[in-house]
XYZ file of C-alpha atoms in Angstrom:
708
model
C -15.631 41.109 53.502
C -19.378 40.711 53.018
C -20.711 37.150 52.987
C -21.726 35.934 49.532
C -25.477 36.328 49.060
C -26.973 33.276 47.363
C -30.496 34.582 46.715
C -29.864 38.105 45.444
C -33.467 38.684 44.409
C -34.804 37.934 47.884
C -32.080 40.048 49.477
C -32.837 43.093 47.312
C -36.554 42.695 48.013
C -35.723 42.730 51.715
C -33.715 45.945 51.375
C -36.560 47.596 49.488
C -38.992 46.660 52.265
C -36.949 48.255 55.068
C -38.535 51.294 56.746
C -35.882 53.907 56.037
C -37.546 56.832 57.776
C -35.453 56.402 60.937
C -32.114 55.932 59.159
C -29.563 58.776 59.176
C -28.660 60.466 55.874
C -25.456 58.432 55.507
C -27.306 55.127 56.010
C -26.006 54.445 59.518
C -23.745 51.624 60.678
C -25.190 48.851 58.514
C -25.782 50.740 55.267
C -24.367 53.546 53.148
C -26.335 56.260 51.334
C -27.417 53.867 48.581
C -29.973 52.306 50.944
C -32.259 55.199 49.956
C -31.971 54.403 46.235
C -34.661 52.566 44.267
C -32.382 51.104 41.597
C -31.698 47.387 42.211
C -28.104 47.944 41.101
C -27.495 50.670 43.659
C -29.200 48.609 46.360
C -26.781 45.761 45.594
C -24.072 48.111 46.936
C -26.036 49.575 49.870
C -24.236 47.349 52.406
C -20.733 47.911 51.023
C -18.275 49.443 53.506
C -17.566 52.021 50.771
C -19.215 55.370 51.554
C -21.110 55.522 48.255
C -23.103 58.528 47.099
C -25.733 58.629 44.395
C -24.941 60.993 41.509
C -25.810 64.477 42.740
C -24.629 67.817 44.010
C -23.921 66.569 47.547
C -21.073 64.416 46.274
C -19.612 67.149 44.064
C -19.808 69.735 46.864
C -18.002 67.443 49.295
C -15.267 66.678 46.763
C -14.731 70.388 46.173
C -14.842 71.353 49.850
C -12.376 68.644 50.901
C -10.273 68.768 47.701
C -10.765 65.077 46.948
C -10.883 63.251 43.622
C -14.059 61.379 42.712
C -14.354 57.702 41.837
C -17.411 57.291 39.630
C -18.360 53.620 39.236
C -20.987 52.772 36.590
C -22.663 49.406 36.099
C -26.005 47.638 36.073
C -27.818 45.054 38.161
C -27.340 42.042 35.882
C -23.680 42.685 34.992
C -21.482 39.675 35.846
C -18.164 41.534 36.042
C -19.788 44.259 38.124
C -20.643 41.517 40.636
C -17.090 40.168 40.519
C -15.479 43.557 41.176
C -18.005 44.354 43.889
C -17.262 41.117 45.746
C -13.481 41.345 45.322
C -13.092 45.044 46.068
C -16.117 47.112 47.049
C -17.146 44.618 49.760
C -13.556 44.514 51.040
C -12.681 46.524 54.161
C -9.138 47.349 52.997
C -10.308 48.741 49.665
C -13.140 50.615 51.362
C -10.769 52.232 53.869
C -8.553 53.495 51.053
C -11.516 54.791 49.049
C -13.220 56.463 52.003
C -10.006 58.207 53.092
C -8.890 59.575 49.722
C -11.939 59.716 47.414
C -15.573 60.680 47.149
C -17.290 57.628 45.661
C -20.354 57.733 43.401
C -22.388 54.787 42.068
C -24.514 55.096 38.905
C -26.941 52.657 37.302
C -26.186 53.038 33.602
C -29.701 51.977 32.645
C -31.241 54.726 34.752
C -28.758 57.376 33.575
C -27.589 56.483 30.050
C -26.410 60.079 29.589
C -23.784 59.705 32.313
C -22.761 56.308 31.005
C -22.597 57.531 27.405
C -20.369 60.496 28.236
C -17.892 58.611 30.396
C -17.861 55.554 28.124
C -16.764 57.877 25.323
C -14.042 59.136 27.658
C -12.925 55.562 28.369
C -12.763 54.735 24.670
C -10.719 57.872 23.999
C -8.284 57.196 26.830
C -7.916 53.416 26.658
C -9.293 52.397 23.257
C -11.946 50.232 24.889
C -14.846 50.264 27.300
C -17.158 48.012 29.244
C -18.724 47.522 32.632
C -18.039 48.079 35.390
C -16.802 51.441 34.138
C -14.715 53.289 36.714
C -13.837 56.921 36.140
C -11.560 59.115 38.226
C -12.534 62.765 37.936
C -12.374 66.195 39.534
C -15.246 67.794 41.443
C -16.322 69.663 38.279
C -16.947 66.221 36.661
C -13.971 66.468 34.257
C -12.315 63.015 34.005
C -8.605 62.240 34.157
C -8.494 58.405 34.178
C -10.691 55.479 33.163
C -10.564 51.757 33.939
C -12.987 48.852 33.670
C -12.736 45.707 35.797
C -9.622 45.529 37.950
C -8.877 42.898 40.629
C -8.041 43.987 44.148
C -4.420 42.855 43.912
C -2.122 42.994 40.904
C -1.609 40.026 38.601
C 1.013 39.174 35.985
C 2.998 42.325 36.577
C -0.021 44.655 36.386
C -1.201 46.805 39.272
C -4.405 45.923 41.061
C -6.981 48.333 42.417
C -5.191 48.822 45.756
C -1.983 49.974 44.054
C -3.870 52.151 41.580
C -5.880 53.915 44.289
C -2.739 54.631 46.305
C -0.954 56.009 43.228
C -3.875 58.255 42.246
C -4.202 59.584 45.802
C -0.488 60.455 45.782
C -0.669 62.107 42.349
C -3.698 64.134 43.413
C -1.798 65.565 46.377
C 1.644 65.930 44.855
C 1.072 66.547 41.135
C -2.179 68.502 40.689
C -0.680 69.996 37.529
C -0.549 66.539 35.920
C -4.169 65.857 36.899
C -5.267 69.205 35.457
C -3.379 68.587 32.217
C -5.139 65.242 31.824
C -8.539 66.814 32.458
C -7.882 69.614 29.992
C -6.541 67.405 27.200
C -9.522 65.033 27.442
C -12.031 67.882 27.280
C -10.204 69.428 24.314
C -10.298 66.115 22.448
C -14.024 65.762 23.139
C -14.620 69.263 21.795
C -12.605 68.487 18.662
C -14.602 65.330 17.999
C -17.835 67.224 18.483
C -16.888 69.797 15.849
C -16.271 67.038 13.279
C -19.615 65.320 13.700
C -22.254 67.464 12.041
C -22.401 67.767 8.242
C -24.887 68.029 5.439
C -26.312 64.821 4.010
C -24.411 64.205 0.795
C -24.178 60.429 0.604
C -24.364 58.186 -2.447
C -26.859 55.683 -1.098
C -26.183 52.705 -3.394
C -22.421 52.983 -2.977
C -22.689 53.252 0.805
C -25.082 50.277 0.996
C -22.682 48.202 -1.093
C -19.835 49.195 1.206
C -21.866 48.138 4.256
C -22.764 44.790 2.701
C -19.141 44.126 1.744
C -18.035 44.920 5.295
C -20.613 42.497 6.694
C -19.643 39.811 4.189
C -15.999 40.008 5.295
C -16.817 39.335 8.940
C -19.651 36.858 8.304
C -19.094 33.371 9.741
C -20.373 31.101 6.973
C -20.046 27.992 9.138
C -21.719 29.049 12.365
C -23.558 32.162 11.280
C -23.109 35.527 12.928
C -20.310 38.027 12.577
C -16.738 38.015 13.782
C -15.314 35.610 16.334
C -15.853 35.083 20.037
C -17.424 36.701 21.942
C -20.256 36.644 19.426
C -23.365 38.808 19.752
C -26.618 38.138 17.860
C -26.444 41.635 16.265
C -30.148 41.973 15.368
C -29.489 45.352 13.744
C -27.199 43.648 11.217
C -29.734 40.875 10.685
C -32.645 43.267 10.209
C -30.704 45.224 7.618
C -29.788 42.025 5.758
C -33.457 40.992 5.702
C -34.308 44.400 4.221
C -31.631 43.848 1.573
C -33.231 40.489 0.871
C -36.542 42.230 0.281
C -34.740 44.231 -2.404
C -33.562 41.060 -4.134
C -30.211 40.361 -2.455
C -30.570 36.594 -1.923
C -27.079 36.324 -0.404
C -27.953 38.870 2.283
C -31.154 37.015 3.083
C -29.348 33.683 3.378
C -26.763 35.192 5.756
C -29.578 36.309 8.047
C -31.500 33.025 7.810
C -28.457 30.891 8.625
C -27.506 33.092 11.576
C -31.000 33.061 13.050
C -31.239 29.274 12.782
C -27.891 28.800 14.520
C -28.874 31.209 17.289
C -32.250 29.513 17.807
C -30.624 26.071 18.005
C -27.591 27.117 20.058
C -26.946 27.347 23.774
C -27.353 31.110 23.533
C -31.085 30.347 23.212
C -32.790 29.070 26.360
C -34.004 25.748 24.968
C -36.420 25.259 27.869
C -38.011 28.652 28.539
C -37.319 30.497 25.299
C -35.630 33.844 24.915
C -32.052 34.715 24.080
C -29.058 35.250 26.340
C -26.768 38.250 25.985
C -23.971 36.791 23.836
C -21.952 33.650 23.206
C -18.452 33.342 24.614
C -17.546 30.936 21.800
C -17.869 31.076 18.042
C -20.540 28.377 17.694
C -23.226 29.886 19.956
C -22.883 27.138 22.606
C -21.838 28.816 25.861
C -23.586 32.111 26.527
C -23.088 34.950 28.920
C -26.323 34.074 30.655
C -28.037 37.391 31.370
C -31.261 38.092 29.481
C -31.992 41.684 28.466
C -35.404 43.021 27.452
C -33.991 44.948 24.488
C -32.296 41.820 23.109
C -35.617 39.978 23.236
C -37.475 42.798 21.487
C -34.879 43.364 18.778
C -34.500 39.674 17.944
C -38.282 39.195 17.913
C -38.642 42.046 15.404
C -36.044 40.405 13.167
C -37.700 36.984 13.503
C -41.070 38.442 12.451
C -39.487 40.260 9.506
C -37.869 36.963 8.511
C -41.220 35.192 8.735
C -42.639 37.868 6.419
C -39.764 37.256 4.022
C -39.943 33.458 3.995
C -43.283 32.277 5.333
C -41.286 29.724 7.348
C -43.034 29.016 10.692
C -39.618 28.353 12.245
C -39.216 32.126 12.539
C -42.712 32.948 13.782
C -42.088 30.204 16.345
C -38.829 31.879 17.308
C -40.667 35.154 17.939
C -43.334 33.262 19.888
C -40.647 31.740 22.122
C -39.382 35.219 22.951
C -42.844 36.612 23.633
C -43.802 33.681 25.863
C -40.585 34.073 27.857
C -41.064 37.844 28.182
C -44.656 37.511 29.366
C -43.774 34.793 31.875
C -40.532 36.173 33.301
C -40.187 39.878 32.453
C -43.768 41.142 32.674
C -44.222 43.334 35.742
C -47.876 42.535 36.309
C -48.721 46.243 35.968
C -48.422 46.267 32.184
C -44.781 47.148 31.621
C -41.816 44.851 31.032
C -38.847 44.671 33.409
C -35.295 45.240 32.234
C -33.371 42.006 32.627
C -32.562 38.733 34.339
C -29.129 38.372 35.907
C -26.541 35.923 34.593
C -25.680 34.819 38.130
C -27.549 32.930 40.808
C -26.115 31.598 44.060
C -23.013 33.598 43.176
C -22.277 31.522 40.057
C -22.802 32.557 36.453
C -25.237 30.290 34.622
C -26.023 27.988 37.561
C -29.773 28.364 36.973
C -29.490 27.206 33.349
C -26.993 24.323 33.242
C -27.671 20.631 33.859
C -26.032 17.470 35.106
C -27.107 14.462 33.026
C -27.848 12.419 36.127
C -30.422 15.002 37.243
C -32.124 14.825 33.845
C -32.098 11.016 33.918
C -33.823 11.096 37.293
C -36.424 13.600 36.079
C -37.246 12.026 32.713
C -36.750 8.320 33.252
C -36.901 6.309 29.991
C -37.472 9.475 27.929
C -34.055 10.778 28.967
C -32.018 8.905 26.341
C -33.714 10.511 23.316
C -34.063 13.878 25.084
C -30.367 14.034 25.967
C -29.295 12.899 22.512
C -31.397 15.643 20.886
C -30.182 18.400 23.224
C -26.478 17.373 23.278
C -26.475 16.340 26.950
C -23.851 13.847 28.140
C -22.240 12.541 31.305
C -19.054 14.487 30.554
C -20.973 17.657 29.769
C -20.378 20.289 27.110
C -19.635 23.223 29.443
C -17.283 22.971 32.418
C -18.530 19.463 33.239
C -22.178 20.504 33.038
C -24.556 20.705 30.059
C -26.071 23.602 28.164
C -28.971 22.242 26.065
C -28.497 22.933 22.354
C -29.652 21.377 19.085
C -27.294 19.928 16.470
C -29.943 18.545 14.087
C -33.421 19.834 13.245
C -36.158 17.501 14.486
C -36.903 15.896 11.104
C -33.226 15.182 10.419
C -32.670 13.954 13.975
C -35.550 11.482 13.644
C -34.298 10.282 10.264
C -30.800 9.651 11.640
C -32.081 7.991 14.822
C -34.948 6.076 13.241
C -37.678 7.604 15.413
C -41.120 8.945 14.574
C -41.173 12.736 14.201
C -44.524 13.366 15.877
C -43.830 10.989 18.761
C -40.345 12.419 19.314
C -41.727 15.950 19.260
C -44.199 15.045 21.996
C -41.427 13.404 24.037
C -39.296 16.541 23.816
C -42.177 18.835 24.776
C -43.002 16.582 27.717
C -39.373 16.617 28.839
C -39.129 20.390 28.556
C -42.193 20.771 30.776
C -40.771 18.440 33.435
C -37.372 20.174 33.449
C -39.024 23.590 33.633
C -40.740 22.432 36.825
C -37.448 21.092 38.146
C -35.613 24.313 37.296
C -38.297 26.383 39.015
C -37.177 24.861 42.332
C -33.715 26.413 41.958
C -32.813 29.843 43.305
C -33.687 32.226 40.509
C -31.409 34.906 39.078
C -32.187 38.468 40.121
C -34.754 40.229 37.969
C -34.001 43.924 37.529
C -37.498 45.337 37.947
C -36.783 48.698 36.355
C -39.343 49.440 33.646
C -37.499 51.541 31.062
C -39.496 53.576 28.564
C -37.151 53.009 25.607
C -36.888 49.247 25.994
C -40.635 48.915 26.498
C -41.105 50.880 23.280
C -39.093 48.237 21.426
C -41.109 45.403 22.982
C -44.383 47.190 22.185
C -43.236 47.435 18.556
C -42.282 43.743 18.436
C -45.517 42.542 20.047
C -47.599 44.775 17.789
C -45.906 43.596 14.613
C -46.034 39.994 15.786
C -49.683 40.300 16.717
C -50.869 41.471 13.307
C -48.442 39.447 11.161
C -48.944 36.185 13.068
C -52.613 36.729 13.904
C -52.091 36.707 17.687
C -54.545 39.028 19.501
C -52.906 38.274 22.865
C -49.675 39.884 21.629
C -51.643 43.030 20.800
C -53.219 43.018 24.262
C -49.770 42.833 25.870
C -48.487 45.643 23.646
C -51.463 47.837 24.498
C -51.060 47.093 28.214
C -47.403 48.125 28.159
C -48.208 51.257 26.144
C -50.929 52.283 28.590
C -48.593 51.750 31.544
C -45.763 53.831 30.091
C -47.961 56.649 28.811
C -49.800 56.898 32.142
C -47.219 56.054 34.800
C -44.043 57.487 33.251
C -45.357 61.000 32.692
C -44.618 64.128 34.676
C -47.474 66.467 35.618
C -46.635 68.625 32.578
C -46.779 65.619 30.226
C -43.025 65.116 29.855
C -41.983 61.488 29.545
C -39.792 60.033 32.306
C -37.021 57.467 31.915
C -38.073 54.575 34.114
C -40.209 53.108 36.856
C -38.528 51.695 39.969
C -41.208 51.179 42.625
C -42.558 54.464 41.347
C -41.645 56.817 38.540
C -38.072 58.078 38.627
C -37.352 61.780 38.477
C -34.981 61.302 35.546
C -36.402 62.923 32.400
C -36.665 60.616 29.413
C -33.923 60.753 26.799
C -34.250 60.887 23.025
C -34.135 57.095 22.804
C -37.097 56.849 25.187
C -39.172 59.219 23.084
C -38.121 57.744 19.744
C -38.529 54.075 20.697
C -41.877 54.704 22.401
C -43.150 56.624 19.363
C -41.973 53.726 17.180
C -43.848 51.258 19.377
C -47.020 53.358 19.337
C -46.907 53.640 15.545
C -46.585 49.868 15.229
C -49.483 49.448 17.654
C -51.618 51.849 15.622
C -50.863 49.992 12.385
C -51.709 46.671 14.051
C -54.995 47.782 15.632
C -56.076 50.891 13.663
C -56.877 52.552 16.996
C -56.178 56.220 16.310
C -55.450 57.001 19.979
C -52.073 55.297 19.543
C -51.330 57.424 16.472
C -52.315 60.562 18.389
C -49.950 59.669 21.231
C -47.097 58.924 18.823
C -47.687 62.308 17.200
C -47.652 63.978 20.625
C -44.303 62.378 21.483
C -42.901 63.529 18.131
C -43.924 67.081 18.974
C -42.073 66.849 22.278
C -39.025 65.448 20.484
C -38.847 68.569 18.343
C -39.399 70.867 21.334
C -37.075 69.155 23.802
C -34.314 67.632 21.670
C -33.877 69.941 18.671
C -31.562 72.875 19.353
C -33.468 75.974 18.133
C -30.213 77.747 17.244
C -28.447 75.019 15.261
C -31.295 72.682 14.313
C -29.206 69.850 15.781
C -30.909 66.968 17.558
C -29.356 65.982 20.884
C -29.652 62.794 22.921
C -30.405 64.503 26.254
C -33.265 66.976 26.549
C -32.414 70.660 26.489
C -34.336 70.949 29.782
C -32.321 68.224 31.550
C -28.961 68.033 33.334
C -26.088 68.342 30.858
C -22.782 66.517 30.931
C -19.505 68.490 30.769
C -19.587 68.121 26.975
C -21.732 66.566 24.290
C -19.387 63.694 23.963
C -20.625 61.161 21.504
C -22.139 60.826 18.110
C -25.138 58.532 17.996
C -24.672 55.103 16.453
C -26.224 51.666 16.437
C -25.245 49.567 19.407
C -27.233 46.879 21.141
C -30.206 49.116 20.415
C -30.709 51.208 17.275
C -29.446 54.744 16.898
C -31.904 57.108 18.595
C -31.384 59.665 15.822
C -32.084 57.073 13.129
C -35.265 55.890 14.862
C -36.290 59.527 15.344
C -35.885 60.157 11.620
C -37.933 57.097 10.678
C -40.675 57.952 13.176
C -40.908 61.497 11.831
C -41.065 60.212 8.255
C -43.834 57.726 9.071
C -45.826 60.423 10.830
C -45.288 62.804 7.908
C -46.751 60.220 5.533
C -49.494 58.911 7.814
C -50.745 62.287 9.056
C -49.947 64.263 5.880
C -47.488 66.529 7.703
C -44.699 67.226 5.189
C -42.957 69.658 7.563
C -41.802 66.653 9.604
C -39.673 65.462 6.679
C -37.300 68.387 7.169
C -36.951 67.529 10.850
C -36.132 63.946 9.849
C -33.433 65.304 7.555
C -31.968 67.346 10.424
C -31.886 64.278 12.664
C -29.872 62.358 10.073
C -27.504 65.243 9.372
C -26.132 64.802 12.900
C -24.592 61.462 11.902
C -24.100 61.887 8.157
C -20.311 62.223 8.222
C -19.846 59.217 10.484
C -22.320 57.209 8.386
C -20.184 57.747 5.312
C -17.001 56.737 7.164
C -18.504 53.764 8.980
C -21.787 52.579 7.454
C -21.709 49.336 9.447
C -22.086 51.308 12.659
C -25.025 53.267 11.266
C -27.258 50.788 9.449
C -30.310 52.331 11.099
C -29.412 55.707 9.656
C -28.683 54.114 6.288
C -32.175 52.591 6.288
C -33.712 55.935 7.238
C -31.734 57.630 4.501
C -33.179 55.232 1.926
C -36.652 56.404 2.936
C -35.910 60.113 3.118
C -36.282 60.979 -0.557
C -38.369 57.979 -1.628
C -42.058 57.894 -2.327
C -44.111 56.223 0.419
C -46.825 53.658 -0.150
C -49.985 55.262 1.246
C -52.676 52.709 2.067
C -56.041 54.261 2.945
C -58.454 51.878 4.661
C -62.081 52.895 4.305
C -65.271 51.464 5.714
C -66.395 50.516 9.219
C -63.371 50.119 11.483
C -63.031 46.817 13.311
C -65.223 44.756 11.009
C -64.010 41.248 10.068
C -63.587 42.420 6.452
C -61.466 45.396 7.511
C -59.352 43.170 9.766
C -58.767 40.716 6.899
C -57.623 43.566 4.648
C -55.291 44.872 7.340
C -53.808 41.377 7.808
C -53.249 41.124 4.048
C -51.553 44.519 4.086
C -49.250 43.648 6.981
C -48.638 39.980 6.129
C -45.818 40.887 3.757
C -43.081 43.457 4.080
C -43.944 46.701 2.265
C -41.198 49.312 2.342
C -42.231 52.865 3.338
C -45.801 51.842 4.159
C -48.113 54.381 5.804
C -51.669 53.475 6.782
C -54.418 56.081 6.839
C -58.023 55.642 7.955
C -61.131 56.944 6.251
C -64.138 55.999 8.326
C -67.310 55.558 6.287
C -70.416 53.342 6.218
C -69.389 51.937 2.836
C -67.989 48.440 2.410
C -64.362 48.100 3.577
C -61.626 48.635 1.015
C -58.006 49.703 0.613
C -56.801 52.406 -1.772
C -53.085 52.381 -2.601
C -51.208 55.461 -3.794
C -47.500 55.780 -4.537
C -45.262 57.695 -6.940
C -48.143 60.090 -7.711
C -50.267 57.159 -8.916
C -53.396 55.794 -7.227
C -54.884 52.383 -7.907
C -58.463 51.185 -7.830
C -59.792 50.380 -4.388
C -59.234 46.747 -3.375
C -62.213 45.157 -1.651
C -60.674 41.764 -0.853
C -57.263 40.510 0.294
C -56.627 38.933 -3.130
C -57.414 42.198 -4.935
C -55.100 44.024 -2.534
C -52.243 41.600 -3.207
C -52.686 42.123 -6.949
C -52.320 45.887 -6.474
C -49.227 45.427 -4.327
C -47.666 43.232 -7.011
C -48.245 45.970 -9.575
C -46.312 48.522 -7.541
C -43.555 46.068 -6.576
C -44.587 46.336 -2.941
C -45.206 42.631 -2.468
C -41.960 40.720 -2.039
C -42.301 36.951 -2.388
C -38.823 35.568 -1.722
C -40.021 31.992 -1.319
C -39.985 31.800 -5.119
C -36.434 33.165 -5.172
C -35.225 30.684 -2.549
C -36.834 27.700 -4.273
C -35.265 28.740 -7.576
C -31.830 28.973 -5.934
C -32.137 25.500 -4.471
């Protein structure tokens, strides 16, 4: 068995630096074929005794030639249970011998190839009713699956088979009962085809009724005590929160309060890194104390967008501060240095989940001296600990309430806490850091570009806009093929994997937000160019159906899944909203029909399960509604024009589209909606008066004060 590697980041960096030109194609005695990969996840397995292949024809040809089943194992670099299964099984000589004798083994990084992951995750959910990572699929050489499992220990426990028994049984079945294997393959493919036929339908949804159904579903699973939805494990669910904020903008005070309470509990809980900022993946308990410690770029971007929207809705600096904490963390720990943002930080370091983030009180006492008593009281740190004998910093009382209860001065206590955080950050920096997955993924960077752009204009932070522009320039320059096609990711160079619909849609979304924050038309032009490629590459010319994988790219054995909101928004829903915004901004009404086609691909499922399609529900609300067209005239970039833009973006305005009309005249904003145009506003106050007239200026602070 391989020795446990304590500093994974340093080890992976060492593997990347090896001169591989002299190595044989199979990796030689020390390595397997994954030593030639660029994905950090695949490199984590390059020294396994398992004879791993990357996904490709070589593996399929060998399986066919030798009549062997395939084990396809899918995971990602910062996945805790992927690490556990790797150490228990894939680093084990006994398991490797069994796999190498009876199987062809393929490793896939799900973040590099979401199409492979999406197809086989759908298979897992069909076969077992659940899914997760590591995802292990047994399949024939033609890529048709016949069995799916997630994590499995090497040896059986509590009467259940372990991996060794399962592998032996599958090898025997493959040799002795090929008819059973073929029947499994055929029945799974038939079920996938049946599901596919049910998916597409015309849009015929009663919007108000469906929205009410979605809100009622959320209300039933809402945790009024701790915030959030459902029980443990509890995810932040920014898509739910963003939709509730939008409902609040429409006057639903209960929806707004659900979102506000949840965000406050997340920000004060252990799921939030109270020292460095940023949010961990999810909480393993109901009260947001003990997280699963990995930090994903998309979680940061999505929660930052919600925090900014909440700041627009309330004017409460708590939420702009929450977004700032995310942006500061992302710049410090996820920024690549080349402009783009890296994918994630691992949950594990030194082979232990969370070791980098948890504290012993004695260590804090030694670091902080006399300040430790107040610091530990505020952050719930004790000698007994609050997590497996250690401490996860979290906040029970807001600072003002804490100072009132403890009889301390608010300003002085605030300075003490900030001083303590700085000292502990320095102390923590001496620990072995979790692995950073350095993949720069187009889709996730698009979300962060959108968040930084919106945060930059709403909060008046030019440095956010500079970061957004830097990431946009990197993606649009470095992740492009010679013919202009977008690529999926950067891993010490651009990958050869063509970008998927989510990459195009999320990047176009980010570029539109950047245009609206800066009024630089080059960003609008690039968003429009990506939209054109979406229609060319992802819209089937025969059916009008939008697909998640480009028509020019490798196809899975079947189009397995409908698109839905997950940890990131539905790619089809974002596509529809991008096309609508471009139709309004660029006066291109033909794009509205394409937006309608994108939504028709998920219309039936939206009606059955609106909670899984809140992004599509939001897009649907915009589809047949009149936009608010704001035309900014006058010299671009002047202080007056910037002030008007800030006034326009300071508050949430549904269906807003910003057009430019460059002229030497004094800056002004003309608002048109519902076939009515209003007099040009020359000042921010005049603009706000116009927005009040059209109901485009939502001021919930009045509503909240009245309710109190």
